Amino acid sequence: MSISESQKRPILIDGMGRRIVNLRISVTDRCNFRCTYCMPADNVEFMDRSHLLSFEEIARIVGVVSKMGIFRLRLTGGEPLLRKDLPELVRMLRAVPGIEDIAMTTNAFFLKQHAKALREAGLHRLNISLDALDKDKFTHVNRRDCLEQVMEGIDAAREAGFPIKINAVAIRNFSEPEILKLVELGRSDGFEIRFIEFMPLDADHIWERDKVLFGHEILDIIHKKFELSPIQDSLEIGPASEYEFADGKGKIGIITAVSNPFCDYCNRIRMTADGKLRTCLFSTNEHNLKELVRDSNATDADVEQRIRAALVTKEPGHKINLDDFERPARAMHAIGG
């Protein structure tokens, strides 16, 4: 998109004056992993497939929000590659006027089979969830023994030409030995490693604050071996505070969602796989878009009106650190990462 075209793009503002440019779209709540901070180990109840938005319904909503000022999309799950024919959805979204960037968050297990097709369909970037490089730790946190397949998927994605960020949830008394291993991986393979403070979205609905490995502690571990310099104003671009290595070899990101939330700079909204708009990851309210796109009498203007009404009430910030914090009813896999 040219500068003149970019200047013509509508600007979408929420009730707090923040510009909203990013829509995260969950395409399924199903996942082949059972990460300890995301899902129960077993007896998980998934949505009936009839409740999921169709690709056509997703594309229609994206067409509406693109005219409102959103130009970045991220496909999430559960594990999005469990949704059949996902490259077709990518092609449909790429065809929506005004959409400039489509990314996906994945556990990489299926990337060996699908990376090339996703790249050819027009997917721009990948964020890959990888919390540990130690095989036993990986198996413990994901409840699946498949680190080899994940690494093969990462290799396939790199060969397909994807820019890749690695997302690692930092958990106290678990992640400390893995941090430098992940940093070394990023420096050697050209990935940005992003460490995310553990958040209260685990499946057991118990907020274990003592599991949080804080951002400054992560930096202290890295500083024992590497010199870092902060990248100024990186929070205004995304949720991560970014740092460059002094030797110029790569960078890392720290997402301090608990200790220093980025809510003042939040530029995103989320849509669940069953078509519910969420204005915050920790929101206790949802706004039903599916009922509109499945109502033959509802117009795109009706969809837009509901989205705008939701944005007026977008939360100033989450309340993780406050006494009146209320956990969302859905676990992370059913919200969308």
Coordinates of C-alpha atoms in Angstrom, one line a residue:
M1 CA 0.0 0.0 0.0
S2 CA 1.4 3.4 -1.0
I3 CA 1.8 6.3 1.5
S4 CA -1.1 8.1 0.0
E5 CA -3.4 5.1 0.3
S6 CA -2.3 4.5 3.9
Q7 CA -3.2 8.1 4.7
K8 CA -6.7 7.5 3.4
R9 CA -7.3 4.5 5.8
P10 CA -10.0 5.1 8.4
I11 CA -8.8 5.4 12.0
L12 CA -10.6 3.2 14.5
I13 CA -10.6 4.6 18.0
D14 CA -11.8 2.9 21.2
G15 CA -13.4 4.5 24.2
M16 CA -10.0 5.3 25.7
G17 CA -8.6 7.0 22.6
R18 CA -6.4 4.0 21.6
R19 CA -6.2 3.3 17.9
I20 CA -7.3 -0.3 17.0
V21 CA -5.5 -1.8 14.1
N22 CA -5.3 -5.5 14.9
L23 CA -7.9 -8.3 14.9
R24 CA -7.0 -11.7 16.3
I25 CA -9.2 -14.4 14.8
S26 CA -9.5 -17.8 16.5
V27 CA -10.4 -20.4 13.9
T28 CA -10.8 -23.4 16.3
D29 CA -10.7 -24.1 20.0
R30 CA -9.3 -27.6 19.4
C31 CA -5.6 -28.3 20.1
N32 CA -3.4 -31.4 19.9
F33 CA -1.4 -30.2 22.9
R34 CA -2.6 -29.9 26.5
C35 CA -0.4 -27.1 27.8
T36 CA -0.5 -26.8 31.6
Y37 CA -1.2 -23.0 31.4
C38 CA -3.9 -23.3 28.8
M39 CA -6.0 -26.5 29.0
P40 CA -7.0 -29.3 31.2
A41 CA -5.1 -32.5 30.8
D42 CA -8.1 -34.5 29.6
N43 CA -11.9 -34.4 29.4
V44 CA -11.8 -31.2 27.4
E45 CA -15.1 -30.2 25.9
F46 CA -14.7 -28.5 22.4
M47 CA -17.3 -26.6 20.5
D48 CA -19.5 -28.4 18.1
R49 CA -18.2 -27.6 14.6
S50 CA -21.6 -26.1 13.6
H51 CA -20.9 -23.3 16.1
L52 CA -17.6 -22.3 14.3
L53 CA -17.7 -19.4 11.9
S54 CA -17.3 -20.5 8.3
F55 CA -14.5 -19.1 6.2
E56 CA -17.0 -17.0 4.3
E57 CA -18.4 -15.6 7.6
I58 CA -14.9 -14.8 8.8
A59 CA -14.1 -13.0 5.6
R60 CA -17.3 -11.0 5.7
I61 CA -16.4 -9.7 9.2
V62 CA -12.9 -8.9 8.1
G63 CA -14.3 -7.0 5.2
V64 CA -16.3 -4.9 7.7
V65 CA -13.4 -4.2 10.1
S66 CA -11.0 -3.4 7.2
K67 CA -13.3 -0.6 6.2
M68 CA -13.3 0.6 9.8
G69 CA -9.5 0.9 10.0
I70 CA -8.2 -2.6 11.0
F71 CA -5.4 -3.8 8.7
R72 CA -3.5 -6.5 10.7
L73 CA -4.9 -10.0 11.3
R74 CA -3.6 -12.9 13.4
L75 CA -5.0 -16.4 13.1
T76 CA -5.0 -18.3 16.3
G77 CA -6.6 -21.4 17.9
G78 CA -6.5 -23.6 19.9
E79 CA -4.1 -24.8 17.2
P80 CA -5.2 -23.1 14.0
L81 CA -3.8 -25.9 11.8
L82 CA -6.4 -28.3 13.1
R83 CA -8.9 -26.2 11.0
K84 CA -9.2 -28.0 7.7
D85 CA -8.1 -26.1 4.5
L86 CA -6.6 -23.2 6.4
P87 CA -4.6 -21.9 3.4
E88 CA -7.9 -21.3 1.7
L89 CA -9.0 -18.9 4.5
V90 CA -5.6 -17.1 4.2
R91 CA -6.2 -16.6 0.5
M92 CA -9.7 -15.2 1.2
L93 CA -8.4 -12.8 3.8
R94 CA -5.5 -11.7 1.5
A95 CA -8.1 -10.7 -1.0
V96 CA -9.9 -8.3 1.4
P97 CA -9.0 -4.7 0.4
G98 CA -7.1 -2.9 3.1
I99 CA -5.6 -5.9 4.8
E100 CA -1.8 -5.5 4.9
D101 CA -0.6 -8.2 7.3
I102 CA -1.7 -11.7 8.2
A103 CA 0.1 -13.6 10.8
M104 CA -0.5 -16.9 12.6
T105 CA 0.3 -18.3 16.1
T106 CA 0.9 -22.1 16.1
N107 CA 2.6 -24.8 18.1
A108 CA 4.4 -25.8 14.9
F109 CA 3.5 -29.5 15.1
F110 CA 1.8 -29.5 11.7
L111 CA 4.0 -26.9 10.0
K112 CA 6.1 -29.6 8.3
Q113 CA 3.1 -30.5 6.2
H114 CA 1.6 -27.0 5.8
A115 CA 4.3 -24.3 5.8
K116 CA 4.8 -24.2 2.1
A117 CA 1.0 -24.0 1.3
L118 CA 0.5 -21.3 3.9
R119 CA 3.3 -19.2 2.5
E120 CA 2.0 -19.6 -1.1
A121 CA -1.5 -18.6 0.1
G122 CA -0.1 -15.3 1.4
L123 CA 0.5 -15.7 5.1
H124 CA 3.1 -13.2 6.1
R125 CA 4.5 -14.2 9.5
L126 CA 4.5 -16.9 12.2
N127 CA 4.6 -16.8 15.9
I128 CA 5.6 -20.2 17.3
S129 CA 4.9 -21.3 20.8
L130 CA 7.9 -23.1 22.3
D131 CA 8.5 -23.0 26.1
A132 CA 11.4 -25.3 26.4
L133 CA 14.2 -27.0 24.4
D134 CA 14.8 -29.6 27.0
K135 CA 12.9 -32.7 25.9
D136 CA 11.6 -33.6 29.4
K137 CA 10.6 -30.0 30.2
F138 CA 8.8 -29.7 26.8
T139 CA 6.9 -32.9 27.5
H140 CA 6.0 -31.7 31.0
V141 CA 4.6 -28.3 30.0
N142 CA 2.8 -29.4 26.8
R143 CA 1.8 -32.9 28.1
R144 CA 3.0 -34.2 24.7
D145 CA 6.3 -35.9 23.7
C146 CA 6.8 -34.3 20.3
L147 CA 9.7 -31.8 20.5
E148 CA 11.3 -33.4 17.5
Q149 CA 8.2 -32.8 15.3
V150 CA 7.9 -29.2 16.5
M151 CA 11.6 -28.5 15.6
E152 CA 11.0 -30.1 12.2
G153 CA 8.0 -27.8 11.7
I154 CA 10.1 -24.8 12.6
D155 CA 12.7 -25.8 10.1
A156 CA 10.0 -26.2 7.4
A157 CA 8.7 -22.8 8.2
R158 CA 12.1 -21.2 7.9
E159 CA 12.7 -23.0 4.6
A160 CA 9.4 -21.7 3.3
G161 CA 10.6 -18.2 4.0
F162 CA 8.6 -17.1 7.0
P163 CA 9.8 -14.5 9.4
I164 CA 9.5 -16.3 12.8
K165 CA 9.1 -15.2 16.4
I166 CA 9.3 -17.8 19.1
N167 CA 6.9 -17.2 22.1
A168 CA 7.9 -18.8 25.4
V169 CA 5.8 -18.5 28.5
A170 CA 8.1 -17.9 31.5
I171 CA 7.2 -20.0 34.6
R172 CA 9.1 -19.7 37.8
N173 CA 11.1 -22.7 38.9
F174 CA 10.7 -24.2 35.4
S175 CA 11.9 -21.7 32.7
E176 CA 15.1 -20.4 34.2
P177 CA 17.4 -23.0 32.7
E178 CA 15.6 -22.7 29.3
I179 CA 16.0 -18.9 28.8
L180 CA 19.6 -18.9 27.6
K181 CA 19.0 -22.0 25.5
L182 CA 16.1 -20.2 23.7
V183 CA 18.2 -17.0 23.3
E184 CA 21.0 -19.0 21.7
L185 CA 18.5 -20.6 19.3
G186 CA 17.2 -17.2 18.3
R187 CA 20.7 -15.8 17.8
S188 CA 21.9 -18.8 15.7
D189 CA 18.7 -19.2 13.6
G190 CA 17.6 -15.6 13.2
F191 CA 14.4 -15.8 15.3
E192 CA 13.2 -13.2 17.7
I193 CA 12.6 -14.9 21.1
R194 CA 9.7 -13.4 23.1
F195 CA 9.3 -14.3 26.8
I196 CA 5.8 -13.9 28.2
E197 CA 5.0 -13.6 31.9
F198 CA 2.8 -16.4 33.1
M199 CA -0.8 -15.2 33.2
P200 CA -4.0 -16.4 34.9
L201 CA -5.5 -18.3 31.9
D202 CA -4.6 -21.8 32.9
A203 CA -7.3 -24.4 32.7
D204 CA -7.7 -25.1 36.4
H205 CA -8.9 -21.6 37.2
I206 CA -6.4 -21.1 40.0
W207 CA -4.3 -17.9 39.8
E208 CA -0.9 -19.0 41.0
R209 CA 0.9 -15.7 41.1
D210 CA 4.0 -17.3 42.6
K211 CA 4.5 -19.0 39.1
V212 CA 5.2 -15.6 37.5
L213 CA 8.8 -15.2 36.4
F214 CA 8.9 -11.4 36.1
G215 CA 10.3 -9.6 33.1
H216 CA 13.2 -8.0 35.0
E217 CA 14.2 -11.4 36.3
I218 CA 14.3 -12.8 32.7
L219 CA 16.5 -9.9 31.7
D220 CA 18.8 -10.5 34.7
I221 CA 19.3 -14.1 33.5
I222 CA 20.1 -12.9 29.9
H223 CA 22.4 -10.1 31.1
K224 CA 24.6 -12.7 32.8
K225 CA 25.8 -13.7 29.3
F226 CA 24.8 -10.9 26.9
E227 CA 24.6 -7.1 26.8
L228 CA 21.3 -5.7 25.8
S229 CA 20.0 -2.3 24.8
P230 CA 16.3 -1.4 24.8
I231 CA 14.6 -0.5 21.6
Q232 CA 12.8 2.8 22.3
D233 CA 9.0 3.0 21.9
S234 CA 8.7 -0.7 21.0
L235 CA 5.6 -1.0 23.2
E236 CA 3.8 1.5 20.9
I237 CA 4.2 -1.0 18.1
G238 CA 3.3 -4.2 19.9
P239 CA 3.0 -5.8 23.4
A240 CA 6.6 -6.6 23.8
S241 CA 9.4 -4.4 25.1
E242 CA 12.2 -5.2 22.7
Y243 CA 15.9 -5.3 23.3
E244 CA 18.9 -5.5 20.8
F245 CA 22.0 -7.5 21.5
A246 CA 25.0 -5.2 21.8
D247 CA 26.9 -7.3 19.2
G248 CA 24.1 -6.7 16.7
K249 CA 23.1 -10.3 16.5
G250 CA 19.3 -10.3 16.9
K251 CA 16.9 -9.1 19.5
I252 CA 14.5 -10.4 22.1
G253 CA 11.1 -9.3 23.4
I254 CA 9.7 -9.3 26.9
I255 CA 5.9 -9.2 27.4
T256 CA 5.3 -8.1 31.0
A257 CA 1.5 -8.6 31.0
V258 CA 1.5 -9.0 34.8
S259 CA 4.3 -6.8 36.2
N260 CA 4.0 -3.9 33.7
P261 CA 0.9 -4.3 31.5
F262 CA 0.9 -2.7 28.0
C263 CA -2.8 -1.9 28.2
D264 CA -2.2 1.8 27.5
Y265 CA -0.9 0.8 24.1
C266 CA -3.4 -2.0 23.3
N267 CA -4.3 -1.9 19.6
R268 CA -6.2 -5.2 19.3
I269 CA -9.5 -6.9 19.6
R270 CA -10.2 -10.6 19.4
M271 CA -12.8 -12.9 17.9
T272 CA -13.5 -16.4 19.2
A273 CA -14.0 -19.3 16.9
D274 CA -17.8 -19.1 17.5
G275 CA -17.9 -15.5 16.5
K276 CA -17.8 -13.6 19.8
L277 CA -15.9 -10.3 19.9
R278 CA -13.8 -9.8 22.9
T279 CA -12.2 -6.4 23.6
C280 CA -9.6 -7.7 26.0
L281 CA -8.0 -11.1 26.6
F282 CA -9.3 -10.9 30.2
S283 CA -12.7 -9.5 29.3
T284 CA -15.8 -10.9 31.0
N285 CA -18.0 -9.7 28.2
E286 CA -18.5 -10.9 24.7
H287 CA -20.3 -9.4 21.8
N288 CA -22.1 -11.8 19.4
L289 CA -21.2 -11.2 15.8
K290 CA -22.2 -14.7 14.6
E291 CA -25.8 -14.0 15.2
L292 CA -25.6 -11.1 12.8
V293 CA -23.7 -12.7 10.0
R294 CA -26.1 -15.7 10.2
D295 CA -29.2 -13.4 10.1
S296 CA -30.3 -12.9 6.5
N297 CA -31.7 -9.5 7.5
A298 CA -28.6 -8.1 9.1
T299 CA -26.4 -5.9 7.0
D300 CA -22.7 -5.1 7.2
A301 CA -23.7 -1.8 8.8
D302 CA -25.3 -3.8 11.6
V303 CA -22.1 -5.7 12.1
E304 CA -20.1 -2.5 12.2
Q305 CA -22.5 -0.8 14.6
R306 CA -22.1 -3.7 17.1
I307 CA -18.3 -3.6 16.8
R308 CA -18.3 0.1 17.4
A309 CA -20.6 -0.2 20.4
A310 CA -18.2 -2.9 21.8
L311 CA -15.2 -0.7 21.3
V312 CA -16.7 2.2 23.3
T313 CA -16.6 -0.2 26.3
K314 CA -13.1 -1.6 25.7
E315 CA -11.5 -2.0 29.1
P316 CA -8.9 0.6 30.2
G317 CA -6.8 -2.4 31.3
H318 CA -7.0 -5.9 32.9
K319 CA -7.2 -6.2 36.6
I320 CA -4.8 -9.1 37.3
N321 CA -3.1 -7.2 40.1
L322 CA -6.3 -5.9 41.7
D323 CA -8.5 -7.4 44.3
D324 CA -11.6 -7.3 42.1
F325 CA -9.9 -9.2 39.3
E326 CA -12.4 -11.7 37.7
R327 CA -11.1 -14.5 35.6
P328 CA -12.7 -15.0 32.1
A329 CA -15.1 -17.9 31.9
R330 CA -13.2 -19.4 28.9
A331 CA -9.7 -20.9 29.2
M332 CA -7.0 -19.7 26.8
H333 CA -7.6 -22.3 24.2
A334 CA -11.2 -21.2 23.8
I335 CA -10.4 -17.5 23.6
G336 CA -7.6 -17.5 21.1
G337 CA -4.0 -16.5 21.7

